C-alpha cells in the first residue's frame, strides 16, 4: 500500500439537539415526509430466536426522565451474526439488526421489539455474551454515548464476558444488565439508563 | 490509490478534539453529561460492523428539501442553497454508499417539530429534513434553504447560529457521527455555547461550511461546501486480528 501523506482529523461531534426526531424519525416529530422511515423494524419477520421487548427510561443527574432522547440499536441475530459484509455468516432475509427508538415526549418511556441476539465472537477468540449495542443522542449530549445491554438470564455467559469483565468496578457492571420479566406471554427486559448519579450507566469509548 | 476500505480497527477517537461532555455555558449538558470516565473498549465485531443502507431505503428525491415537502408548483421561502461535499475517512479515503441525513430549521428559524414553539412562522412548503447516499467518490449534495438563526432558552439572550444538523453512518457502528455545520461569516458562531463546547478553534473551523461560488447555479441557487471526515481504520485484517485463535 502506498504511504499516505497525512491524516485528516475527524469532524467534531455536536449535540443532536432537541429536534433530532425531525431528521431521524420525522414521523415521530409529527409529520410524514418519507415513503419509509428507517429503523422501525429491527429483526424483520423471518428472524429466528426468542421475540423480546426491551423497555426503559433515560434519566438525568436530577433523576428526571429525559424525554427527547433518540436511541439507536445495533445487534447480531440469534446466531451471533451481524448483518454486515465484514461479519462472516448469513442472517435471515429481512434481518437488519439496526433500529431507532425515541422516548415518549410525555413520559420519557421507550421500548423496542426485536429478537434476543446470540453470543458473538469477540477479540482473540473470547466469546461475548449476548448483547445489544446502543447509541444515545439528545440535547445536552455533545458526543453520542455508547453502551451495551446484557441480559440477566445469561448469568454464566455474562460472568465470562470479556467486555463486562474489564469494568474494574464490579457493581457498575450491573448497570449493563437488563432484567427479564414475562407478562401476558410477552418477554420484556427492563433497561434503565442513568446519565449521571450513583447508578450512572457504564458508557464506552469505542 | 486504492479506494477499498481498510479492514482493521478504527483509530481511537481523539476526545480532546471533540466537545467536552460538560460545559457550564451549555446548561443542559450539566445534568446530562456522564460524570465517570468512559470505559475504553477495543473494537470487536460489534463496533466494526454497522447498518448497511441501499437505494431501496430512500427515494431519489429525498435530498431535495426545496421539493420534498412543498405543494406542487410551490417553493419554500428563503435563500435557495446547495450544500455539498465529500465524506472521507481519516486516511483521506472516500466513504462511498453511506447514508447522510440532515435536518434544520426553516428560513425563519422554526423547526417543523411539535415541541418547537418559536414565534418564527412555519413554512407550509418546508419539512426540514433530507437524506441521501454518498456516491462512489463519497460525494453528496442537498438542495435546501438557508436556515434562520433562532433564540433558545439557555442564557437569557442566546441565539443559535444558522446551522444544519448532519448524521452520517460510515461503515461501522464505531464510525457513527452526528454533528452540525455552520455557515461561513456568521458572527453568531463565536458566541454560541454549543459551538464553544469544542475546545480547539481548528476543530470549530471544520464545522463551518464554505461559500462555494463554483457550485452555485447562477440566477438560481447559492452553494456551500461541507466536507465530513469519519474515523479511519488500521490496515490489519479483521479475521487475522480480532477473531484469530
CSV table of C-alpha atoms in Angstrom, one decimal:
chain,number,residue,atom,x,y,z
A,1,UNK,CA,0.0,0.0,0.0
A,2,UNK,CA,1.4,3.4,-0.8
A,3,UNK,CA,2.4,5.7,2.1
A,4,UNK,CA,-0.3,8.2,2.8
A,5,UNK,CA,0.9,11.8,3.1
A,6,UNK,CA,-1.1,12.8,6.1
A,7,UNK,CA,-4.1,12.0,8.3
A,8,UNK,CA,-7.2,14.1,8.4
A,9,UNK,CA,-8.9,14.9,11.7
A,10,UNK,CA,-12.3,13.5,12.4
A,11,UNK,CA,-15.2,16.0,12.1
A,12,UNK,CA,-16.1,17.0,15.6
A,13,UNK,CA,-19.4,15.9,17.1
A,14,UNK,CA,-22.2,18.3,18.1
A,15,UNK,CA,-25.3,17.6,20.0
A,16,UNK,CA,-28.2,16.2,18.1
A,17,UNK,CA,-30.3,18.8,19.8
A,18,UNK,CA,-34.0,18.7,20.9
A,19,UNK,CA,-35.3,18.2,17.4
A,20,UNK,CA,-33.3,15.2,16.3
A,21,UNK,CA,-36.6,13.5,15.5
A,22,UNK,CA,-37.2,15.7,12.5
A,23,UNK,CA,-34.1,14.3,10.8
A,24,UNK,CA,-34.0,10.8,12.0
A,25,UNK,CA,-37.6,9.9,12.9
A,26,UNK,CA,-39.8,12.6,11.3
A,27,UNK,CA,-43.0,10.5,11.8
A,28,UNK,CA,-42.4,10.8,15.5
A,29,UNK,CA,-41.9,14.5,15.2
A,30,UNK,CA,-45.4,14.8,13.9
A,31,UNK,CA,-45.1,14.7,10.1
A,32,UNK,CA,-44.9,12.1,7.4
A,33,UNK,CA,-42.4,13.0,4.7
A,34,UNK,CA,-40.7,9.8,3.5
A,35,UNK,CA,-42.2,6.8,1.9
A,36,UNK,CA,-40.5,4.7,4.7
A,37,UNK,CA,-39.0,5.7,8.0
A,38,UNK,CA,-35.8,3.8,8.7
A,39,UNK,CA,-35.1,1.7,11.7
A,40,UNK,CA,-38.7,0.8,12.7
A,41,UNK,CA,-38.2,-3.0,12.2
A,42,UNK,CA,-35.0,-4.3,13.8
A,43,UNK,CA,-35.3,-8.1,13.3
A,44,UNK,CA,-37.8,-8.5,10.5
A,45,UNK,CA,-40.4,-11.2,10.2
A,46,UNK,CA,-38.1,-14.2,9.5
A,47,UNK,CA,-35.7,-13.9,12.3
A,48,UNK,CA,-35.1,-17.0,14.5
A,49,UNK,CA,-34.8,-16.8,18.2
A,50,UNK,CA,-36.8,-15.5,21.1
A,51,UNK,CA,-39.0,-12.5,20.4
A,52,UNK,CA,-38.4,-9.9,23.2
A,53,UNK,CA,-39.4,-6.4,24.1
A,54,UNK,CA,-36.8,-4.1,25.6
A,55,UNK,CA,-38.0,-1.1,27.5
A,56,UNK,CA,-36.7,1.6,29.8
A,57,UNK,CA,-36.2,5.2,30.6
A,58,UNK,CA,-33.3,7.5,30.4
A,59,UNK,CA,-32.8,9.7,33.5
A,60,UNK,CA,-30.6,12.7,34.0
A,61,UNK,CA,-28.5,13.8,37.0
A,62,UNK,CA,-31.6,15.1,38.8
A,63,UNK,CA,-33.3,11.8,38.4
A,64,UNK,CA,-35.8,13.2,35.9
A,65,UNK,CA,-36.7,11.4,32.7
A,66,UNK,CA,-35.0,12.6,29.5
A,67,UNK,CA,-37.9,13.0,27.1
A,68,UNK,CA,-36.2,14.0,23.9
A,69,UNK,CA,-33.7,11.2,23.5
A,70,UNK,CA,-33.1,9.1,20.4
A,71,UNK,CA,-31.6,5.6,20.8
A,72,UNK,CA,-30.0,3.6,18.0
A,73,UNK,CA,-29.9,-0.2,18.3
A,74,UNK,CA,-27.3,-2.5,16.7
A,75,UNK,CA,-27.3,-6.2,17.4
A,76,UNK,CA,-26.5,-9.6,16.0
A,77,UNK,CA,-29.1,-12.2,15.1
A,78,UNK,CA,-29.8,-15.3,17.2
A,79,UNK,CA,-26.7,-17.0,15.7
A,80,UNK,CA,-24.5,-14.1,16.8
A,81,UNK,CA,-24.0,-12.7,13.3
A,82,UNK,CA,-24.3,-9.1,12.3
A,83,UNK,CA,-25.9,-8.1,9.1
A,84,UNK,CA,-22.7,-6.7,7.6
A,85,UNK,CA,-20.4,-7.9,4.8
A,86,UNK,CA,-17.4,-7.9,7.2
A,87,UNK,CA,-19.0,-10.4,9.5
A,88,UNK,CA,-18.9,-14.0,8.1
A,89,UNK,CA,-22.2,-15.7,8.0
A,90,UNK,CA,-25.7,-15.2,6.8
A,91,UNK,CA,-28.6,-13.5,8.5
A,92,UNK,CA,-32.3,-14.2,7.9
A,93,UNK,CA,-33.9,-12.3,5.0
A,94,UNK,CA,-35.2,-9.0,6.4
A,95,UNK,CA,-32.9,-9.1,9.5
A,96,UNK,CA,-31.2,-5.8,9.7
A,97,UNK,CA,-30.2,-5.7,13.4
A,98,UNK,CA,-30.5,-1.9,13.4
A,99,UNK,CA,-33.2,0.3,14.7
A,100,UNK,CA,-34.2,3.7,16.0
A,101,UNK,CA,-36.3,4.3,19.1
A,102,UNK,CA,-37.5,7.6,20.6
A,103,UNK,CA,-38.8,8.3,24.0
A,104,UNK,CA,-42.4,9.3,24.6
A,105,UNK,CA,-42.5,13.1,24.7
A,106,UNK,CA,-44.8,12.9,27.7
A,107,UNK,CA,-43.4,10.2,29.9
A,108,UNK,CA,-39.8,9.5,28.7
A,109,UNK,CA,-40.5,5.8,28.3
A,110,UNK,CA,-39.1,4.0,25.4
A,111,UNK,CA,-39.4,0.4,24.1
A,112,UNK,CA,-38.5,-1.7,21.1
A,113,UNK,CA,-39.3,-5.2,19.8
A,114,UNK,CA,-36.6,-7.5,18.5
A,115,UNK,CA,-35.2,-11.0,18.9
A,116,UNK,CA,-32.7,-11.8,21.6
A,117,UNK,CA,-29.2,-11.9,20.0
A,118,UNK,CA,-26.9,-14.8,20.3
A,119,UNK,CA,-23.3,-14.8,21.7
A,120,UNK,CA,-20.8,-13.0,19.4
A,121,UNK,CA,-17.2,-13.9,18.8
A,122,UNK,CA,-15.0,-11.3,20.4
A,123,UNK,CA,-11.3,-10.5,20.3
A,124,UNK,CA,-8.8,-13.3,20.4
A,125,UNK,CA,-11.5,-16.0,20.3
A,126,UNK,CA,-13.2,-14.9,23.5
A,127,UNK,CA,-17.0,-15.2,23.2
A,128,UNK,CA,-19.0,-12.2,24.1
A,129,UNK,CA,-22.3,-12.8,26.0
A,130,UNK,CA,-25.5,-11.8,24.1
A,131,UNK,CA,-25.7,-8.1,24.0
A,132,UNK,CA,-27.3,-5.2,22.1
A,133,UNK,CA,-25.3,-2.1,21.3
A,134,UNK,CA,-26.8,1.3,21.9
A,135,UNK,CA,-26.1,4.8,20.8
A,136,UNK,CA,-27.8,7.5,22.8
A,137,UNK,CA,-28.1,11.1,21.5
A,138,UNK,CA,-30.1,14.0,22.8
A,139,UNK,CA,-30.0,17.7,23.6
A,140,UNK,CA,-27.2,18.2,26.1
A,141,UNK,CA,-25.2,15.2,25.0
A,142,UNK,CA,-22.3,16.6,22.9
A,143,UNK,CA,-21.0,13.3,21.7
A,144,UNK,CA,-23.3,10.3,21.3
A,145,UNK,CA,-23.0,7.8,24.2
A,146,UNK,CA,-22.3,4.2,23.5
A,147,UNK,CA,-23.4,1.4,25.9
A,148,UNK,CA,-24.4,-2.2,25.8
A,149,UNK,CA,-27.5,-4.1,27.0
A,150,UNK,CA,-26.8,-7.6,28.5
A,151,UNK,CA,-29.4,-10.0,29.8
A,152,UNK,CA,-29.9,-11.1,33.4
A,153,UNK,CA,-30.8,-14.7,32.4
A,154,UNK,CA,-27.4,-15.1,30.9
A,155,UNK,CA,-25.5,-15.1,34.2
A,156,UNK,CA,-22.9,-17.7,33.2
A,157,UNK,CA,-22.2,-16.0,29.8
A,158,UNK,CA,-22.1,-12.6,31.4
A,159,UNK,CA,-19.6,-13.8,34.0
A,160,UNK,CA,-17.3,-14.9,31.2
A,161,UNK,CA,-17.9,-11.8,29.0
A,162,UNK,CA,-14.6,-10.1,28.2
A,163,UNK,CA,-16.2,-6.6,28.0
A,164,UNK,CA,-18.1,-6.8,31.3
A,165,UNK,CA,-15.0,-8.3,32.9
A,166,UNK,CA,-12.8,-5.3,32.0
A,167,UNK,CA,-15.1,-2.9,34.0
A,168,UNK,CA,-13.0,-2.7,37.1
A,169,UNK,CA,-15.9,-1.7,39.5
A,170,UNK,CA,-17.9,-4.9,39.7
A,171,UNK,CA,-21.1,-3.1,40.9
A,172,UNK,CA,-21.0,-0.9,37.8
A,173,UNK,CA,-21.3,-3.9,35.6
A,174,UNK,CA,-24.8,-4.3,36.9
A,175,UNK,CA,-25.8,-1.1,35.0
A,176,UNK,CA,-25.5,-3.0,31.8
A,177,UNK,CA,-27.8,-5.9,32.8
A,178,UNK,CA,-31.4,-5.8,31.7
A,179,UNK,CA,-33.9,-7.5,33.9
A,180,UNK,CA,-36.2,-10.1,32.4
A,181,UNK,CA,-39.9,-10.4,33.2
A,182,UNK,CA,-42.9,-12.0,31.5
A,183,UNK,CA,-46.4,-10.6,31.3
A,184,UNK,CA,-49.3,-11.6,29.1
A,185,UNK,CA,-47.0,-14.0,27.3
A,186,UNK,CA,-44.5,-11.3,26.3
A,187,UNK,CA,-40.9,-11.4,27.4
A,188,UNK,CA,-39.8,-8.0,28.4
A,189,UNK,CA,-36.4,-6.8,29.5
A,190,UNK,CA,-36.1,-3.6,31.6
A,191,UNK,CA,-33.1,-1.5,30.9
A,192,UNK,CA,-32.9,2.0,32.5
A,193,UNK,CA,-30.1,4.3,31.6
A,194,UNK,CA,-28.8,6.9,34.1
A,195,UNK,CA,-26.7,9.6,32.5
A,196,UNK,CA,-25.4,10.7,35.9
A,197,UNK,CA,-25.6,9.8,39.6
A,198,UNK,CA,-24.9,6.8,41.8
A,199,UNK,CA,-26.3,4.4,39.3
A,200,UNK,CA,-24.7,6.0,36.3
A,201,UNK,CA,-24.7,3.6,33.4
A,202,UNK,CA,-21.3,2.5,32.0
A,203,UNK,CA,-20.6,4.2,28.7
A,204,UNK,CA,-17.9,3.1,26.4
A,205,UNK,CA,-15.3,4.9,24.4
A,206,UNK,CA,-15.4,2.6,21.4
B,1,UNK,CA,-4.5,4.8,-4.8
B,2,UNK,CA,-6.9,2.1,-3.8
B,3,UNK,CA,-10.3,3.2,-2.5
B,4,UNK,CA,-11.0,-0.1,-0.8
B,5,UNK,CA,-11.8,0.5,2.8
B,6,UNK,CA,-9.4,-0.8,5.4
B,7,UNK,CA,-10.4,-3.8,7.3
B,8,UNK,CA,-9.0,-3.3,10.7
B,9,UNK,CA,-9.9,-1.5,13.9
B,10,UNK,CA,-11.0,2.1,13.8
B,11,UNK,CA,-8.5,4.7,15.0
B,12,UNK,CA,-9.4,5.7,18.5
B,13,UNK,CA,-11.4,8.9,18.8
B,14,UNK,CA,-9.5,12.0,19.8
B,15,UNK,CA,-11.6,13.0,22.7
B,16,UNK,CA,-9.8,16.3,23.1
B,17,UNK,CA,-10.8,17.3,19.6
B,18,UNK,CA,-14.4,16.5,20.2
B,19,UNK,CA,-16.6,18.7,22.5
B,20,UNK,CA,-16.2,18.4,26.2
B,21,UNK,CA,-19.1,16.4,27.7
B,22,UNK,CA,-20.0,19.1,30.1
B,23,UNK,CA,-19.9,22.8,29.8
B,24,UNK,CA,-21.4,25.3,32.3
B,25,UNK,CA,-22.3,27.6,29.4
B,26,UNK,CA,-24.4,24.9,27.7
B,27,UNK,CA,-26.6,24.3,30.6
B,28,UNK,CA,-28.4,21.2,29.5
B,29,UNK,CA,-25.1,19.4,29.4
B,30,UNK,CA,-24.6,19.9,33.1
B,31,UNK,CA,-27.2,17.3,34.1
B,32,UNK,CA,-26.8,15.1,31.1
B,33,UNK,CA,-23.1,14.6,30.8
B,34,UNK,CA,-21.7,11.4,32.4
B,35,UNK,CA,-19.6,12.0,35.5
B,36,UNK,CA,-17.5,8.9,35.3
B,37,UNK,CA,-14.9,8.4,32.6
B,38,UNK,CA,-15.9,6.4,29.5
B,39,UNK,CA,-14.6,2.8,29.7
B,40,UNK,CA,-12.2,2.3,26.7
B,41,UNK,CA,-13.1,-0.6,24.6
B,42,UNK,CA,-11.0,-2.2,21.9
B,43,UNK,CA,-13.0,-2.9,18.7
B,44,UNK,CA,-14.9,-6.1,18.4
B,45,UNK,CA,-17.3,-7.3,15.7
B,46,UNK,CA,-19.9,-5.2,17.5
B,47,UNK,CA,-18.1,-2.0,16.7
B,48,UNK,CA,-16.6,-2.8,13.4
B,49,UNK,CA,-19.9,-3.8,11.8
B,50,UNK,CA,-22.8,-1.4,11.3
B,51,UNK,CA,-26.0,-1.0,9.4
B,52,UNK,CA,-25.8,-1.0,5.6
B,53,UNK,CA,-28.2,1.1,3.5
B,54,UNK,CA,-29.1,1.0,-0.1
B,55,UNK,CA,-31.2,2.8,-2.7
B,56,UNK,CA,-34.2,0.7,-1.7
B,57,UNK,CA,-34.2,2.5,1.7
B,58,UNK,CA,-34.7,6.0,0.3
B,59,UNK,CA,-36.3,7.9,-2.6
B,60,UNK,CA,-34.2,9.7,-5.2
B,61,UNK,CA,-35.8,13.0,-4.3
B,62,UNK,CA,-35.2,12.7,-0.5
B,63,UNK,CA,-32.2,15.0,-0.8
B,64,UNK,CA,-34.2,17.9,-2.3
B,65,UNK,CA,-35.7,19.9,0.6
B,66,UNK,CA,-36.9,22.5,-1.9
B,67,UNK,CA,-39.5,20.0,-3.2
B,68,UNK,CA,-39.7,17.0,-0.8
B,69,UNK,CA,-42.4,18.7,1.3
B,70,UNK,CA,-43.6,21.5,-1.0
B,71,UNK,CA,-47.0,21.6,-2.6
B,72,UNK,CA,-46.8,21.1,-6.4
B,73,UNK,CA,-45.6,24.3,-8.0
B,74,UNK,CA,-44.7,26.0,-4.8
B,75,UNK,CA,-41.4,26.5,-3.0
B,76,UNK,CA,-40.1,27.2,0.5
B,77,UNK,CA,-39.4,30.8,1.5
B,78,UNK,CA,-35.7,31.6,1.9
B,79,UNK,CA,-32.3,31.7,0.3
B,80,UNK,CA,-32.0,28.7,-2.0
B,81,UNK,CA,-28.8,26.9,-1.4
B,82,UNK,CA,-26.9,23.7,-2.4
B,83,UNK,CA,-25.0,22.0,0.4
B,84,UNK,CA,-22.5,19.6,-1.0
B,85,UNK,CA,-19.2,17.9,-0.1
B,86,UNK,CA,-17.5,14.6,0.4
B,87,UNK,CA,-17.5,12.1,3.2
B,88,UNK,CA,-13.9,10.9,3.7
B,89,UNK,CA,-12.2,9.0,6.4
B,90,UNK,CA,-9.1,10.0,8.4
B,91,UNK,CA,-6.9,8.3,5.8
B,92,UNK,CA,-8.4,10.7,3.3
B,93,UNK,CA,-10.2,7.9,1.5
B,94,UNK,CA,-13.8,8.5,0.3
B,95,UNK,CA,-16.6,6.7,2.1
B,96,UNK,CA,-19.0,5.6,-0.6
B,97,UNK,CA,-22.6,4.5,-0.4
B,98,UNK,CA,-23.1,5.7,3.1
B,99,UNK,CA,-26.3,7.3,4.5
B,100,UNK,CA,-26.2,11.1,5.2
B,101,UNK,CA,-29.2,12.6,6.8
B,102,UNK,CA,-29.9,16.3,7.6
B,103,UNK,CA,-32.4,18.3,9.5
B,104,UNK,CA,-32.8,22.0,10.0
B,105,UNK,CA,-35.0,25.0,10.9
B,106,UNK,CA,-36.7,26.9,8.0
B,107,UNK,CA,-35.7,30.4,6.9
B,108,UNK,CA,-37.4,32.0,9.8
B,109,UNK,CA,-35.6,29.8,12.4
B,110,UNK,CA,-38.6,27.5,13.1
B,111,UNK,CA,-38.5,23.7,13.1
B,112,UNK,CA,-41.3,21.6,12.0
B,113,UNK,CA,-41.5,19.8,15.4
B,114,UNK,CA,-44.3,19.6,17.8
B,115,UNK,CA,-42.1,20.9,20.6
B,116,UNK,CA,-40.8,24.0,18.8
B,117,UNK,CA,-42.9,27.0,19.8
B,118,UNK,CA,-40.7,29.8,18.4
B,119,UNK,CA,-42.5,32.8,17.1
B,120,UNK,CA,-41.0,32.4,13.6
B,121,UNK,CA,-43.5,31.2,11.1
B,122,UNK,CA,-43.8,27.6,9.9
B,123,UNK,CA,-43.4,27.4,6.2
B,124,UNK,CA,-46.1,25.2,4.7
B,125,UNK,CA,-43.7,24.2,1.9
B,126,UNK,CA,-40.8,23.1,4.0
B,127,UNK,CA,-40.3,19.9,6.0
B,128,UNK,CA,-36.8,20.5,7.1
B,129,UNK,CA,-35.2,17.0,6.6
B,130,UNK,CA,-33.4,15.2,3.8
B,131,UNK,CA,-31.3,12.1,3.3
B,132,UNK,CA,-29.1,10.7,0.6
B,133,UNK,CA,-26.4,8.1,-0.1
B,134,UNK,CA,-22.9,9.2,-1.0
B,135,UNK,CA,-21.7,8.1,-4.4
B,136,UNK,CA,-18.7,6.0,-5.3
B,137,UNK,CA,-16.4,9.1,-4.6
B,138,UNK,CA,-18.0,9.8,-1.3
B,139,UNK,CA,-19.8,12.9,-2.7
B,140,UNK,CA,-23.2,14.0,-1.5
B,141,UNK,CA,-25.4,17.0,-2.1
B,142,UNK,CA,-28.7,18.5,-0.9
B,143,UNK,CA,-30.9,21.4,-2.1
B,144,UNK,CA,-32.5,23.4,0.7
B,145,UNK,CA,-33.0,26.9,2.0
B,146,UNK,CA,-30.5,28.6,4.3
B,147,UNK,CA,-31.9,28.1,7.9
B,148,UNK,CA,-32.5,31.1,10.0
B,149,UNK,CA,-30.9,31.8,13.4
B,150,UNK,CA,-33.2,31.4,16.4
B,151,UNK,CA,-33.2,32.2,20.1
B,152,UNK,CA,-33.1,29.4,22.6
B,153,UNK,CA,-33.6,29.0,26.4
B,154,UNK,CA,-30.1,28.8,27.7
B,155,UNK,CA,-28.7,32.1,28.9
B,156,UNK,CA,-31.4,34.8,28.5
B,157,UNK,CA,-30.2,36.1,25.2
B,158,UNK,CA,-28.6,33.1,23.4
B,159,UNK,CA,-29.1,32.7,19.6
B,160,UNK,CA,-28.1,29.6,17.6
B,161,UNK,CA,-26.1,30.5,14.5
B,162,UNK,CA,-27.7,29.3,11.3
B,163,UNK,CA,-26.9,25.6,11.2
B,164,UNK,CA,-27.8,22.3,9.6
B,165,UNK,CA,-27.7,19.0,11.6
B,166,UNK,CA,-25.9,16.2,9.9
B,167,UNK,CA,-25.9,12.5,10.7
B,168,UNK,CA,-23.5,10.1,9.0
B,169,UNK,CA,-23.1,6.3,9.4
B,170,UNK,CA,-19.9,5.2,7.7
B,171,UNK,CA,-19.2,1.5,7.6
B,172,UNK,CA,-19.2,0.5,11.3
B,173,UNK,CA,-21.0,1.4,14.4
B,174,UNK,CA,-17.9,3.0,15.8
B,175,UNK,CA,-17.8,5.4,12.9
B,176,UNK,CA,-21.2,6.9,13.6
B,177,UNK,CA,-21.2,10.7,13.7
B,178,UNK,CA,-23.8,13.3,14.4
B,179,UNK,CA,-22.8,16.9,14.1
B,180,UNK,CA,-23.9,20.3,12.9
B,181,UNK,CA,-22.5,22.6,10.3
B,182,UNK,CA,-22.5,26.4,10.4
B,183,UNK,CA,-22.1,29.0,7.6
B,184,UNK,CA,-19.0,31.0,6.8
B,185,UNK,CA,-19.1,34.6,8.0
B,186,UNK,CA,-21.8,34.2,10.7
B,187,UNK,CA,-21.0,36.4,13.8
B,188,UNK,CA,-23.1,34.1,16.0
B,189,UNK,CA,-20.8,31.2,15.7
B,190,UNK,CA,-18.2,32.6,18.1
B,191,UNK,CA,-20.9,33.4,20.6
B,192,UNK,CA,-22.6,30.0,20.6
B,193,UNK,CA,-22.3,27.9,23.8
B,194,UNK,CA,-22.8,24.7,21.8
B,195,UNK,CA,-20.1,25.6,19.3
B,196,UNK,CA,-17.9,26.5,22.2
B,197,UNK,CA,-18.1,23.1,23.8
B,198,UNK,CA,-15.4,22.3,21.2
B,199,UNK,CA,-12.1,23.4,22.8
B,200,UNK,CA,-9.8,23.7,19.7
B,201,UNK,CA,-10.6,26.6,17.2
B,202,UNK,CA,-9.2,24.4,14.4
B,203,UNK,CA,-11.9,21.8,15.2
B,204,UNK,CA,-14.6,24.5,15.0
B,205,UNK,CA,-13.3,25.5,11.6
B,206,UNK,CA,-14.1,22.0,10.4
B,207,UNK,CA,-17.8,22.7,11.1
B,208,UNK,CA,-18.0,25.9,9.0
B,209,UNK,CA,-19.4,25.3,5.5
B,210,UNK,CA,-17.6,27.5,3.0
B,211,UNK,CA,-19.3,29.6,0.3
B,212,UNK,CA,-18.6,27.8,-3.0
B,213,UNK,CA,-19.2,30.1,-5.9
B,214,UNK,CA,-18.2,27.4,-8.4
B,215,UNK,CA,-21.1,25.2,-7.3
B,216,UNK,CA,-23.7,27.9,-7.4
B,217,UNK,CA,-26.4,27.9,-10.1
B,218,UNK,CA,-26.3,31.5,-11.5
B,219,UNK,CA,-29.6,33.4,-11.0
B,220,UNK,CA,-30.9,30.5,-9.0
B,221,UNK,CA,-29.1,28.9,-6.0
B,222,UNK,CA,-26.1,29.7,-3.8
B,223,UNK,CA,-23.8,26.9,-2.7
B,224,UNK,CA,-21.9,25.9,0.4
B,225,UNK,CA,-19.3,23.1,0.7
B,226,UNK,CA,-19.1,20.9,3.8
B,227,UNK,CA,-16.7,18.0,3.8
B,228,UNK,CA,-17.1,15.4,6.5
B,229,UNK,CA,-14.4,13.2,8.0
B,230,UNK,CA,-15.2,9.9,9.7
B,231,UNK,CA,-12.8,7.8,11.7
B,232,UNK,CA,-10.1,6.0,9.8
B,233,UNK,CA,-9.1,2.3,10.1
B,234,UNK,CA,-5.9,0.4,10.5
B,235,UNK,CA,-5.0,-1.9,7.8
B,236,UNK,CA,-4.8,-5.0,9.9
B,237,UNK,CA,-7.1,-7.7,8.6
B,238,UNK,CA,-10.2,-8.2,10.7
B,239,UNK,CA,-10.1,-12.0,10.5
B,240,UNK,CA,-6.4,-12.2,11.4
B,241,UNK,CA,-6.5,-9.9,14.3
B,242,UNK,CA,-9.8,-9.8,16.1
B,243,UNK,CA,-11.2,-13.3,15.6
B,244,UNK,CA,-7.9,-15.1,15.5
B,245,UNK,CA,-7.2,-18.1,17.7
